[in-house]
Every structure is written in structure tokens, then in C-alpha cells.
Amino acid sequence: DFYEKSLKTCIEQQYRNYHVYVLDDSNDRDLNNRIDRFAEDNKNRMSVIRRGDRLGFKAGNLNNALKAIGGQYEYFAVVDSDSMLSGTFIKDTLSYFSADSRLGYVQANHTGYLKEDNALTSALVLGVELHYKNTPVVKNNYGLNIFYGHDAMIKMDAWKKAGGFPEIVSEDMAFSLAVRSAGYHGIFARDIICQEAFPANYVELRRRSEKWVKGTSEFILLYFPKYIRDKNIYWFEKSDIVLSTLSYILPLPYLFLARIMM
């Protein structure tokens, strides 16, 4: 995906010392050309990074870029292609780190916006806003506030000590545990509000749900067990992330049903 309106919110931040990198993993030549034209028009504020393979999913793409440029920066933000940032996103997220040397990442709050206005997207907006108004707020005190995979500011040292982003489909949940194991933690910033879009139709929604089910299953079965005895992660944080992941695999029977019907 490439959404110019979203990218403009990244390059128009009210902050002095930053640079935007578009990590283009697409093999669509027309899309590559659109990105290159946009980059040329904004070459003082952004650059494009491409790699020779697509190994490691989104995490592999992020790790590849950070290994190349990470030495230049103390912090970096992960932003999805459809995310809309406030003009003070960088300034606001960085303000949290000064008070806590063990803070590894600051996860922003979200509301929804409609790239395509229909009954499905309107319903999805309500769901995500209900989630962000309740669940992560409580977890700041009584659980493990995870990195949601987008719209978060991350401390470079925390990323390095966590060993980078685990190169699995659900890299966000896995990274949250790796950060805790490395002695850092994350926080949900209720006052920093970004916007995110939603699948425009059933096919896109099903594709996203299938990814979540597969990624979460991989995380629970293959990745989480090595942290069961980790002394840097409290027992209630481990319990919290297991309970949280269960909600992602609830659609599993329906995915099988949809595949049979199709």
C-alpha cells in the first residue's frame, strides 16, 4: 500500500531533527515509481529503502533498514502505510522517555478513519475505538502493554538489546516480550492520538483475520514458550499476553467455514 496523505503526516512533523524512510517491499513497478516520484519531491525529508528479498515478513524489512541506518538515531517510530499522525507525534512521544530510563517504547492511541465509507468500515471503526478507550489504559497498571506494530516510538537501545524484531508474522507481540526480557517496558500514551484505516470489504477483512490467526498461533506455539521461565517478566504479564492473544484466534473456526464455503 502507498497512501500519500498518510506519508505527508510523517514528513510534516513539528520537530527539527528527523528523517522519514519508506521501506518499500513491493514488487509492483508502478507502485515503486509512485513512491520514487514522491521521494524525489521530498528528498530533503525522506528516503526509500528496498532489499533484495522479502525474508522475515514485516520484521525482516524493519530489521534490514535499522541495521543500515540505526547508528544515526536514538529513537525510531514504526508507522503503517495508512497511519495518520498528529503534527506533534514525535515531540509528544519523546517527552515520555525523559522520565523513565527503562522505557522501551511509547505506543500511541488510535481512532479510526474511513478511506472507504460503508457499513463494514463504520462498524470496524466503532470496535477499534472501544478497544483503545478501555483495554490498553488498564494495562498500563495491571498487565503488559504491547507494541501494536505501528504508530509507536521505540528506543534504539531497547531494540538492540531485544535482539531486533523477531522475524515472525506477529512481530509486535513477540517484540513486546523481547523488550521486557531485556529489562525495558512499554507504555500506552492515551493522550497521543493517531488514526488508522480498516479493510474496505469482506475479502480484505478475511485476509487480515487469517493473518492474525496464523501469526498468533505461531507466536503461542513456537515463540512464547521460551519466556515462560523468564524472571524479567512478571507472571501476571505472561498471563495477560496469553489471554490477550486468545481473542485473535477466536475467528479460527469461521475461517475454516469460509474456506469450505468458498
PDB file of C-alpha atoms in Angstrom:
ATOM      1  CA  ASP A   1       0.000   0.000   0.000  1.00  0.00           C
ATOM      2  CA  PHE A   2       1.054   3.589  -0.598  1.00  0.00           C
ATOM      3  CA  TYR A   3      -1.118   6.399   0.703  1.00  0.00           C
ATOM      4  CA  GLU A   4       0.329   9.847   0.068  1.00  0.00           C
ATOM      5  CA  LYS A   5      -1.927  11.584   2.579  1.00  0.00           C
ATOM      6  CA  SER A   6      -0.599   9.336   5.326  1.00  0.00           C
ATOM      7  CA  LEU A   7       3.040   9.830   4.351  1.00  0.00           C
ATOM      8  CA  LYS A   8       2.583  13.609   4.381  1.00  0.00           C
ATOM      9  CA  THR A   9       1.713  13.438   8.090  1.00  0.00           C
ATOM     10  CA  CYS A  10       5.126  11.818   8.645  1.00  0.00           C
ATOM     11  CA  ILE A  11       7.184  14.343   6.709  1.00  0.00           C
ATOM     12  CA  GLU A  12       5.342  17.368   8.115  1.00  0.00           C
ATOM     13  CA  GLN A  13       6.171  16.799  11.782  1.00  0.00           C
ATOM     14  CA  GLN A  14       6.729  19.771  14.062  1.00  0.00           C
ATOM     15  CA  TYR A  15      10.182  18.581  15.034  1.00  0.00           C
ATOM     16  CA  ARG A  16      13.634  19.641  13.906  1.00  0.00           C
ATOM     17  CA  ASN A  17      15.902  16.614  13.665  1.00  0.00           C
ATOM     18  CA  TYR A  18      14.267  13.625  11.964  1.00  0.00           C
ATOM     19  CA  HIS A  19      14.109  11.779   8.657  1.00  0.00           C
ATOM     20  CA  VAL A  20      11.444   9.535   7.116  1.00  0.00           C
ATOM     21  CA  TYR A  21      12.331   6.206   5.495  1.00  0.00           C
ATOM     22  CA  VAL A  22       9.845   4.360   3.307  1.00  0.00           C
ATOM     23  CA  LEU A  23      10.601   0.630   3.461  1.00  0.00           C
ATOM     24  CA  ASP A  24       9.299  -0.498   0.100  1.00  0.00           C
ATOM     25  CA  ASP A  25       8.904  -4.280  -0.090  1.00  0.00           C
ATOM     26  CA  SER A  26       6.581  -4.163  -3.089  1.00  0.00           C
ATOM     27  CA  ASN A  27       7.320  -5.879  -6.403  1.00  0.00           C
ATOM     28  CA  ASP A  28       4.769  -3.697  -8.207  1.00  0.00           C
ATOM     29  CA  ARG A  29       6.769  -1.495 -10.607  1.00  0.00           C
ATOM     30  CA  ASP A  30       4.018   1.141 -10.900  1.00  0.00           C
ATOM     31  CA  LEU A  31       3.874   1.429  -7.127  1.00  0.00           C
ATOM     32  CA  ASN A  32       7.675   1.641  -6.914  1.00  0.00           C
ATOM     33  CA  ASN A  33       7.626   4.514  -9.416  1.00  0.00           C
ATOM     34  CA  ARG A  34       4.932   6.396  -7.494  1.00  0.00           C
ATOM     35  CA  ILE A  35       6.998   6.129  -4.313  1.00  0.00           C
ATOM     36  CA  ASP A  36      10.150   7.259  -6.110  1.00  0.00           C
ATOM     37  CA  ARG A  37       8.400  10.315  -7.548  1.00  0.00           C
ATOM     38  CA  PHE A  38       7.084  11.263  -4.114  1.00  0.00           C
ATOM     39  CA  ALA A  39      10.552  10.768  -2.621  1.00  0.00           C
ATOM     40  CA  GLU A  40      12.136  12.966  -5.293  1.00  0.00           C
ATOM     41  CA  ASP A  41       9.698  15.761  -4.470  1.00  0.00           C
ATOM     42  CA  ASN A  42      10.596  15.442  -0.759  1.00  0.00           C
ATOM     43  CA  LYS A  43      14.234  14.314  -0.975  1.00  0.00           C
ATOM     44  CA  ASN A  44      15.408  16.507   1.898  1.00  0.00           C
ATOM     45  CA  ARG A  45      12.988  14.861   4.313  1.00  0.00           C
ATOM     46  CA  MET A  46      12.651  11.255   3.182  1.00  0.00           C
ATOM     47  CA  SER A  47      14.458   8.327   1.575  1.00  0.00           C
ATOM     48  CA  VAL A  48      13.415   4.950   0.185  1.00  0.00           C
ATOM     49  CA  ILE A  49      14.960   1.652   1.307  1.00  0.00           C
ATOM     50  CA  ARG A  50      14.483  -1.554  -0.678  1.00  0.00           C
ATOM     51  CA  ARG A  51      16.003  -5.002  -0.161  1.00  0.00           C
ATOM     52  CA  GLY A  52      16.826  -7.926  -2.390  1.00  0.00           C
ATOM     53  CA  ASP A  53      14.436 -10.384  -0.711  1.00  0.00           C
ATOM     54  CA  ARG A  54      11.274 -10.442   1.401  1.00  0.00           C
ATOM     55  CA  LEU A  55      12.511 -12.707   4.171  1.00  0.00           C
ATOM     56  CA  GLY A  56      11.253 -12.303   7.711  1.00  0.00           C
ATOM     57  CA  PHE A  57       7.959 -10.613   6.853  1.00  0.00           C
ATOM     58  CA  LYS A  58       7.475  -7.059   8.160  1.00  0.00           C
ATOM     59  CA  ALA A  59      10.030  -7.663  10.926  1.00  0.00           C
ATOM     60  CA  GLY A  60      12.696  -8.615   8.391  1.00  0.00           C
ATOM     61  CA  ASN A  61      12.022  -5.419   6.471  1.00  0.00           C
ATOM     62  CA  LEU A  62      12.348  -3.312   9.625  1.00  0.00           C
ATOM     63  CA  ASN A  63      15.492  -5.088  10.830  1.00  0.00           C
ATOM     64  CA  ASN A  64      17.132  -4.706   7.434  1.00  0.00           C
ATOM     65  CA  ALA A  65      16.600  -0.938   7.463  1.00  0.00           C
ATOM     66  CA  LEU A  66      17.540  -0.429  11.104  1.00  0.00           C
ATOM     67  CA  LYS A  67      20.790  -2.344  10.714  1.00  0.00           C
ATOM     68  CA  ALA A  68      21.697   0.008   7.865  1.00  0.00           C
ATOM     69  CA  ILE A  69      20.685   3.335   9.437  1.00  0.00           C
ATOM     70  CA  GLY A  70      20.214   2.653  13.145  1.00  0.00           C
ATOM     71  CA  GLY A  71      23.554   4.053  14.234  1.00  0.00           C
ATOM     72  CA  GLN A  72      22.405   7.562  13.330  1.00  0.00           C
ATOM     73  CA  TYR A  73      19.428   7.712  15.691  1.00  0.00           C
ATOM     74  CA  GLU A  74      18.482   7.318  19.359  1.00  0.00           C
ATOM     75  CA  TYR A  75      14.814   6.645  18.614  1.00  0.00           C
ATOM     76  CA  PHE A  76      12.690   5.489  15.702  1.00  0.00           C
ATOM     77  CA  ALA A  77       8.974   5.245  15.018  1.00  0.00           C
ATOM     78  CA  VAL A  78       7.195   2.448  13.166  1.00  0.00           C
ATOM     79  CA  VAL A  79       4.309   3.811  11.111  1.00  0.00           C
ATOM     80  CA  ASP A  80       1.988   1.834   8.833  1.00  0.00           C
ATOM     81  CA  SER A  81       1.246   2.976   5.299  1.00  0.00           C
ATOM     82  CA  ASP A  82      -2.287   4.076   6.207  1.00  0.00           C
ATOM     83  CA  SER A  83      -1.487   5.696   9.564  1.00  0.00           C
ATOM     84  CA  MET A  84      -2.278   9.366  10.105  1.00  0.00           C
ATOM     85  CA  LEU A  85      -0.044  11.046  12.694  1.00  0.00           C
ATOM     86  CA  SER A  86      -0.658  14.244  14.577  1.00  0.00           C
ATOM     87  CA  GLY A  87       1.769  17.052  13.756  1.00  0.00           C
ATOM     88  CA  THR A  88       3.359  16.736  17.204  1.00  0.00           C
ATOM     89  CA  PHE A  89       3.676  12.941  17.261  1.00  0.00           C
ATOM     90  CA  ILE A  90       7.483  12.905  17.542  1.00  0.00           C
ATOM     91  CA  LYS A  91       7.657  15.634  20.157  1.00  0.00           C
ATOM     92  CA  ASP A  92       4.849  14.172  22.247  1.00  0.00           C
ATOM     93  CA  THR A  93       6.131  10.579  22.276  1.00  0.00           C
ATOM     94  CA  LEU A  94       9.723  11.579  23.038  1.00  0.00           C
ATOM     95  CA  SER A  95       8.588  13.552  26.098  1.00  0.00           C
ATOM     96  CA  TYR A  96       7.725  10.266  27.861  1.00  0.00           C
ATOM     97  CA  PHE A  97      11.273   8.907  27.714  1.00  0.00           C
ATOM     98  CA  SER A  98      12.892  11.654  29.781  1.00  0.00           C
ATOM     99  CA  ALA A  99      11.149  10.489  32.957  1.00  0.00           C
ATOM    100  CA  ASP A 100      11.928   6.760  32.663  1.00  0.00           C
ATOM    101  CA  SER A 101      15.297   5.345  31.579  1.00  0.00           C
ATOM    102  CA  ARG A 102      13.804   1.822  31.248  1.00  0.00           C
ATOM    103  CA  LEU A 103      11.033   2.854  28.906  1.00  0.00           C
ATOM    104  CA  GLY A 104      11.478   0.913  25.672  1.00  0.00           C
ATOM    105  CA  TYR A 105       8.571   2.165  23.585  1.00  0.00           C
ATOM    106  CA  VAL A 106       5.621   4.539  23.672  1.00  0.00           C
ATOM    107  CA  GLN A 107       2.518   3.208  21.941  1.00  0.00           C
ATOM    108  CA  ALA A 108       0.100   5.859  20.673  1.00  0.00           C
ATOM    109  CA  ASN A 109      -3.667   5.821  21.000  1.00  0.00           C
ATOM    110  CA  HIS A 110      -5.898   5.406  17.926  1.00  0.00           C
ATOM    111  CA  THR A 111      -9.147   6.441  16.384  1.00  0.00           C
ATOM    112  CA  GLY A 112     -10.393   5.248  13.033  1.00  0.00           C
ATOM    113  CA  TYR A 113     -10.922   6.990   9.729  1.00  0.00           C
ATOM    114  CA  LEU A 114     -12.688   5.807   6.599  1.00  0.00           C
ATOM    115  CA  LYS A 115     -10.769   5.554   3.343  1.00  0.00           C
ATOM    116  CA  GLU A 116     -13.936   3.926   2.027  1.00  0.00           C
ATOM    117  CA  ASP A 117     -17.227   4.693   3.770  1.00  0.00           C
ATOM    118  CA  ASN A 118     -19.512   1.670   4.008  1.00  0.00           C
ATOM    119  CA  ALA A 119     -21.330  -0.363   6.651  1.00  0.00           C
ATOM    120  CA  LEU A 120     -18.353  -2.681   7.244  1.00  0.00           C
ATOM    121  CA  THR A 121     -15.746   0.047   7.802  1.00  0.00           C
ATOM    122  CA  SER A 122     -18.122   2.039  10.002  1.00  0.00           C
ATOM    123  CA  ALA A 123     -18.630  -0.994  12.251  1.00  0.00           C
ATOM    124  CA  LEU A 124     -14.888  -1.669  12.427  1.00  0.00           C
ATOM    125  CA  VAL A 125     -14.212   1.920  13.495  1.00  0.00           C
ATOM    126  CA  LEU A 126     -16.509   1.525  16.482  1.00  0.00           C
ATOM    127  CA  GLY A 127     -14.773  -1.691  17.509  1.00  0.00           C
ATOM    128  CA  VAL A 128     -11.248  -0.331  17.467  1.00  0.00           C
ATOM    129  CA  GLU A 129     -12.210   2.830  19.326  1.00  0.00           C
ATOM    130  CA  LEU A 130     -13.888   0.793  22.063  1.00  0.00           C
ATOM    131  CA  HIS A 131     -10.703  -1.251  22.413  1.00  0.00           C
ATOM    132  CA  TYR A 132      -8.336   1.691  22.712  1.00  0.00           C
ATOM    133  CA  LYS A 133     -10.578   3.525  25.159  1.00  0.00           C
ATOM    134  CA  ASN A 134     -10.528   0.615  27.591  1.00  0.00           C
ATOM    135  CA  THR A 135      -8.038  -2.252  27.290  1.00  0.00           C
ATOM    136  CA  PRO A 136      -4.581  -0.624  26.986  1.00  0.00           C
ATOM    137  CA  VAL A 137      -5.416   2.067  29.530  1.00  0.00           C
ATOM    138  CA  VAL A 138      -5.887  -0.587  32.224  1.00  0.00           C
ATOM    139  CA  LYS A 139      -2.775  -2.481  31.119  1.00  0.00           C
ATOM    140  CA  ASN A 140      -0.547   0.455  31.991  1.00  0.00           C
ATOM    141  CA  ASN A 141      -1.020  -0.615  35.594  1.00  0.00           C
ATOM    142  CA  TYR A 142      -2.247  -4.206  35.521  1.00  0.00           C
ATOM    143  CA  GLY A 143      -0.741  -6.056  32.585  1.00  0.00           C
ATOM    144  CA  LEU A 144       1.699  -5.990  29.696  1.00  0.00           C
ATOM    145  CA  ASN A 145       1.122  -3.118  27.316  1.00  0.00           C
ATOM    146  CA  ILE A 146       2.167  -4.476  23.981  1.00  0.00           C
ATOM    147  CA  PHE A 147       3.600  -2.749  20.936  1.00  0.00           C
ATOM    148  CA  TYR A 148       0.769  -2.741  18.387  1.00  0.00           C
ATOM    149  CA  GLY A 149       3.074  -2.900  15.389  1.00  0.00           C
ATOM    150  CA  HIS A 150       2.501   0.690  14.287  1.00  0.00           C
ATOM    151  CA  ASP A 151       2.397   4.272  15.491  1.00  0.00           C
ATOM    152  CA  ALA A 152       4.870   3.803  18.313  1.00  0.00           C
ATOM    153  CA  MET A 153       8.170   5.464  19.222  1.00  0.00           C
ATOM    154  CA  ILE A 154      10.891   2.977  20.140  1.00  0.00           C
ATOM    155  CA  LYS A 155      14.202   3.487  21.900  1.00  0.00           C
ATOM    156  CA  MET A 156      17.051   2.247  19.714  1.00  0.00           C
ATOM    157  CA  ASP A 157      18.905   0.709  22.679  1.00  0.00           C
ATOM    158  CA  ALA A 158      15.797  -1.309  23.597  1.00  0.00           C
ATOM    159  CA  TRP A 159      15.547  -2.626  20.032  1.00  0.00           C
ATOM    160  CA  LYS A 160      19.228  -3.627  20.072  1.00  0.00           C
ATOM    161  CA  LYS A 161      19.094  -5.327  23.471  1.00  0.00           C
ATOM    162  CA  ALA A 162      15.926  -7.167  22.486  1.00  0.00           C
ATOM    163  CA  GLY A 163      17.817  -8.612  19.521  1.00  0.00           C
ATOM    164  CA  GLY A 164      15.784  -6.706  16.937  1.00  0.00           C
ATOM    165  CA  PHE A 165      12.268  -7.540  15.842  1.00  0.00           C
ATOM    166  CA  PRO A 166      11.580 -11.301  15.993  1.00  0.00           C
ATOM    167  CA  GLU A 167      11.091 -12.328  12.375  1.00  0.00           C
ATOM    168  CA  ILE A 168       7.710 -13.970  12.683  1.00  0.00           C
ATOM    169  CA  VAL A 169       4.286 -12.827  11.468  1.00  0.00           C
ATOM    170  CA  SER A 170       3.218 -11.462  14.874  1.00  0.00           C
ATOM    171  CA  GLU A 171       6.405  -9.491  15.421  1.00  0.00           C
ATOM    172  CA  ASP A 172       4.580  -6.908  17.543  1.00  0.00           C
ATOM    173  CA  MET A 173       3.637  -9.259  20.391  1.00  0.00           C
ATOM    174  CA  ALA A 174       6.961 -11.075  20.168  1.00  0.00           C
ATOM    175  CA  PHE A 175       8.905  -7.799  20.319  1.00  0.00           C
ATOM    176  CA  SER A 176       6.924  -6.727  23.391  1.00  0.00           C
ATOM    177  CA  LEU A 177       8.123  -9.834  25.256  1.00  0.00           C
ATOM    178  CA  ALA A 178      11.699  -9.444  23.990  1.00  0.00           C
ATOM    179  CA  VAL A 179      11.773  -5.858  25.271  1.00  0.00           C
ATOM    180  CA  ARG A 180      10.506  -6.930  28.707  1.00  0.00           C
ATOM    181  CA  SER A 181      13.065  -9.734  28.839  1.00  0.00           C
ATOM    182  CA  ALA A 182      15.793  -7.169  28.084  1.00  0.00           C
ATOM    183  CA  GLY A 183      14.750  -5.115  31.116  1.00  0.00           C
ATOM    184  CA  TYR A 184      12.634  -2.482  29.366  1.00  0.00           C
ATOM    185  CA  HIS A 185       8.883  -1.950  29.240  1.00  0.00           C
ATOM    186  CA  GLY A 186       6.328  -0.131  27.120  1.00  0.00           C
ATOM    187  CA  ILE A 187       3.600   2.363  27.876  1.00  0.00           C
ATOM    188  CA  PHE A 188       0.317   3.299  26.227  1.00  0.00           C
ATOM    189  CA  ALA A 189       0.012   7.068  25.690  1.00  0.00           C
ATOM    190  CA  ARG A 190      -3.689   7.831  25.872  1.00  0.00           C
ATOM    191  CA  ASP A 191      -3.144  11.497  25.018  1.00  0.00           C
ATOM    192  CA  ILE A 192      -1.270  10.899  21.734  1.00  0.00           C
ATOM    193  CA  ILE A 193      -3.904  10.085  19.128  1.00  0.00           C
ATOM    194  CA  CYS A 194      -3.224   8.693  15.661  1.00  0.00           C
ATOM    195  CA  GLN A 195      -5.685   7.477  13.064  1.00  0.00           C
ATOM    196  CA  GLU A 196      -5.821   4.153  11.265  1.00  0.00           C
ATOM    197  CA  ALA A 197      -7.883   2.818   8.365  1.00  0.00           C
ATOM    198  CA  PHE A 198      -9.668  -0.513   8.018  1.00  0.00           C
ATOM    199  CA  PRO A 199     -10.310  -3.246   5.463  1.00  0.00           C
ATOM    200  CA  ALA A 200     -12.688  -1.876   2.837  1.00  0.00           C
ATOM    201  CA  ASN A 201     -14.559  -5.124   2.175  1.00  0.00           C
ATOM    202  CA  TYR A 202     -15.085  -8.676   3.405  1.00  0.00           C
ATOM    203  CA  VAL A 203     -12.246 -10.139   1.336  1.00  0.00           C
ATOM    204  CA  GLU A 204      -9.715  -7.736   2.857  1.00  0.00           C
ATOM    205  CA  LEU A 205     -11.135  -8.309   6.342  1.00  0.00           C
ATOM    206  CA  ARG A 206     -10.890 -12.071   5.947  1.00  0.00           C
ATOM    207  CA  ARG A 207      -7.307 -11.801   4.686  1.00  0.00           C
ATOM    208  CA  ARG A 208      -6.350  -9.709   7.718  1.00  0.00           C
ATOM    209  CA  SER A 209      -8.125 -12.069  10.129  1.00  0.00           C
ATOM    210  CA  GLU A 210      -6.395 -15.079   8.582  1.00  0.00           C
ATOM    211  CA  LYS A 211      -3.027 -13.389   9.034  1.00  0.00           C
ATOM    212  CA  TRP A 212      -3.823 -12.662  12.691  1.00  0.00           C
ATOM    213  CA  VAL A 213      -4.948 -16.224  13.376  1.00  0.00           C
ATOM    214  CA  LYS A 214      -1.894 -17.791  11.743  1.00  0.00           C
ATOM    215  CA  GLY A 215       0.522 -15.283  13.268  1.00  0.00           C
ATOM    216  CA  THR A 216      -0.906 -15.608  16.760  1.00  0.00           C
ATOM    217  CA  SER A 217      -0.880 -19.411  16.598  1.00  0.00           C
ATOM    218  CA  GLU A 218       2.779 -19.339  15.543  1.00  0.00           C
ATOM    219  CA  PHE A 219       3.573 -16.933  18.381  1.00  0.00           C
ATOM    220  CA  ILE A 220       1.849 -19.028  21.069  1.00  0.00           C
ATOM    221  CA  LEU A 221       3.195 -22.386  19.920  1.00  0.00           C
ATOM    222  CA  LEU A 222       6.730 -21.556  18.819  1.00  0.00           C
ATOM    223  CA  TYR A 223       7.788 -18.261  20.370  1.00  0.00           C
ATOM    224  CA  PHE A 224       6.067 -17.719  23.731  1.00  0.00           C
ATOM    225  CA  PRO A 225       7.288 -20.935  25.484  1.00  0.00           C
ATOM    226  CA  LYS A 226      10.874 -19.686  25.790  1.00  0.00           C
ATOM    227  CA  TYR A 227       9.670 -16.823  28.009  1.00  0.00           C
ATOM    228  CA  ILE A 228       7.646 -18.942  30.442  1.00  0.00           C
ATOM    229  CA  ARG A 229      10.540 -19.077  32.937  1.00  0.00           C
ATOM    230  CA  ASP A 230      11.890 -15.587  32.177  1.00  0.00           C
ATOM    231  CA  LYS A 231      12.420 -13.828  35.512  1.00  0.00           C
ATOM    232  CA  ASN A 232      12.353 -10.333  33.987  1.00  0.00           C
ATOM    233  CA  ILE A 233       8.721 -10.796  33.011  1.00  0.00           C
ATOM    234  CA  TYR A 234       6.183 -10.944  35.849  1.00  0.00           C
ATOM    235  CA  TRP A 235       3.767 -13.873  35.981  1.00  0.00           C
ATOM    236  CA  PHE A 236       0.746 -11.610  35.511  1.00  0.00           C
ATOM    237  CA  GLU A 237       2.325 -10.105  32.386  1.00  0.00           C
ATOM    238  CA  LYS A 238       2.786 -13.578  30.923  1.00  0.00           C
ATOM    239  CA  SER A 239      -0.793 -14.452  31.797  1.00  0.00           C
ATOM    240  CA  ASP A 240      -2.017 -11.198  30.318  1.00  0.00           C
ATOM    241  CA  ILE A 241      -0.390 -11.709  26.934  1.00  0.00           C
ATOM    242  CA  VAL A 242      -1.724 -15.284  26.704  1.00  0.00           C
ATOM    243  CA  LEU A 243      -5.256 -14.117  27.479  1.00  0.00           C
ATOM    244  CA  SER A 244      -4.914 -11.227  25.041  1.00  0.00           C
ATOM    245  CA  THR A 245      -3.805 -13.469  22.212  1.00  0.00           C
ATOM    246  CA  LEU A 246      -6.812 -15.750  22.638  1.00  0.00           C
ATOM    247  CA  SER A 247      -9.038 -13.039  21.172  1.00  0.00           C
ATOM    248  CA  TYR A 248      -7.026 -13.163  17.945  1.00  0.00           C
ATOM    249  CA  ILE A 249      -7.628 -16.864  17.387  1.00  0.00           C
ATOM    250  CA  LEU A 250     -11.373 -16.835  18.122  1.00  0.00           C
ATOM    251  CA  PRO A 251     -12.158 -16.406  14.375  1.00  0.00           C
ATOM    252  CA  LEU A 252     -10.339 -19.682  13.573  1.00  0.00           C
ATOM    253  CA  PRO A 253     -13.476 -21.876  13.148  1.00  0.00           C
ATOM    254  CA  TYR A 254     -15.093 -19.232  10.950  1.00  0.00           C
ATOM    255  CA  LEU A 255     -12.044 -19.036   8.695  1.00  0.00           C
ATOM    256  CA  PHE A 256     -12.295 -22.780   8.081  1.00  0.00           C
ATOM    257  CA  LEU A 257     -16.012 -22.441   7.432  1.00  0.00           C
ATOM    258  CA  ALA A 258     -15.430 -19.562   4.995  1.00  0.00           C
ATOM    259  CA  ARG A 259     -12.761 -21.557   3.160  1.00  0.00           C
ATOM    260  CA  ILE A 260     -15.110 -24.566   2.804  1.00  0.00           C
ATOM    261  CA  MET A 261     -17.962 -22.384   1.565  1.00  0.00           C
ATOM    262  CA  MET A 262     -15.744 -20.597  -0.933  1.00  0.00           C
TER     263      MET A 262
END
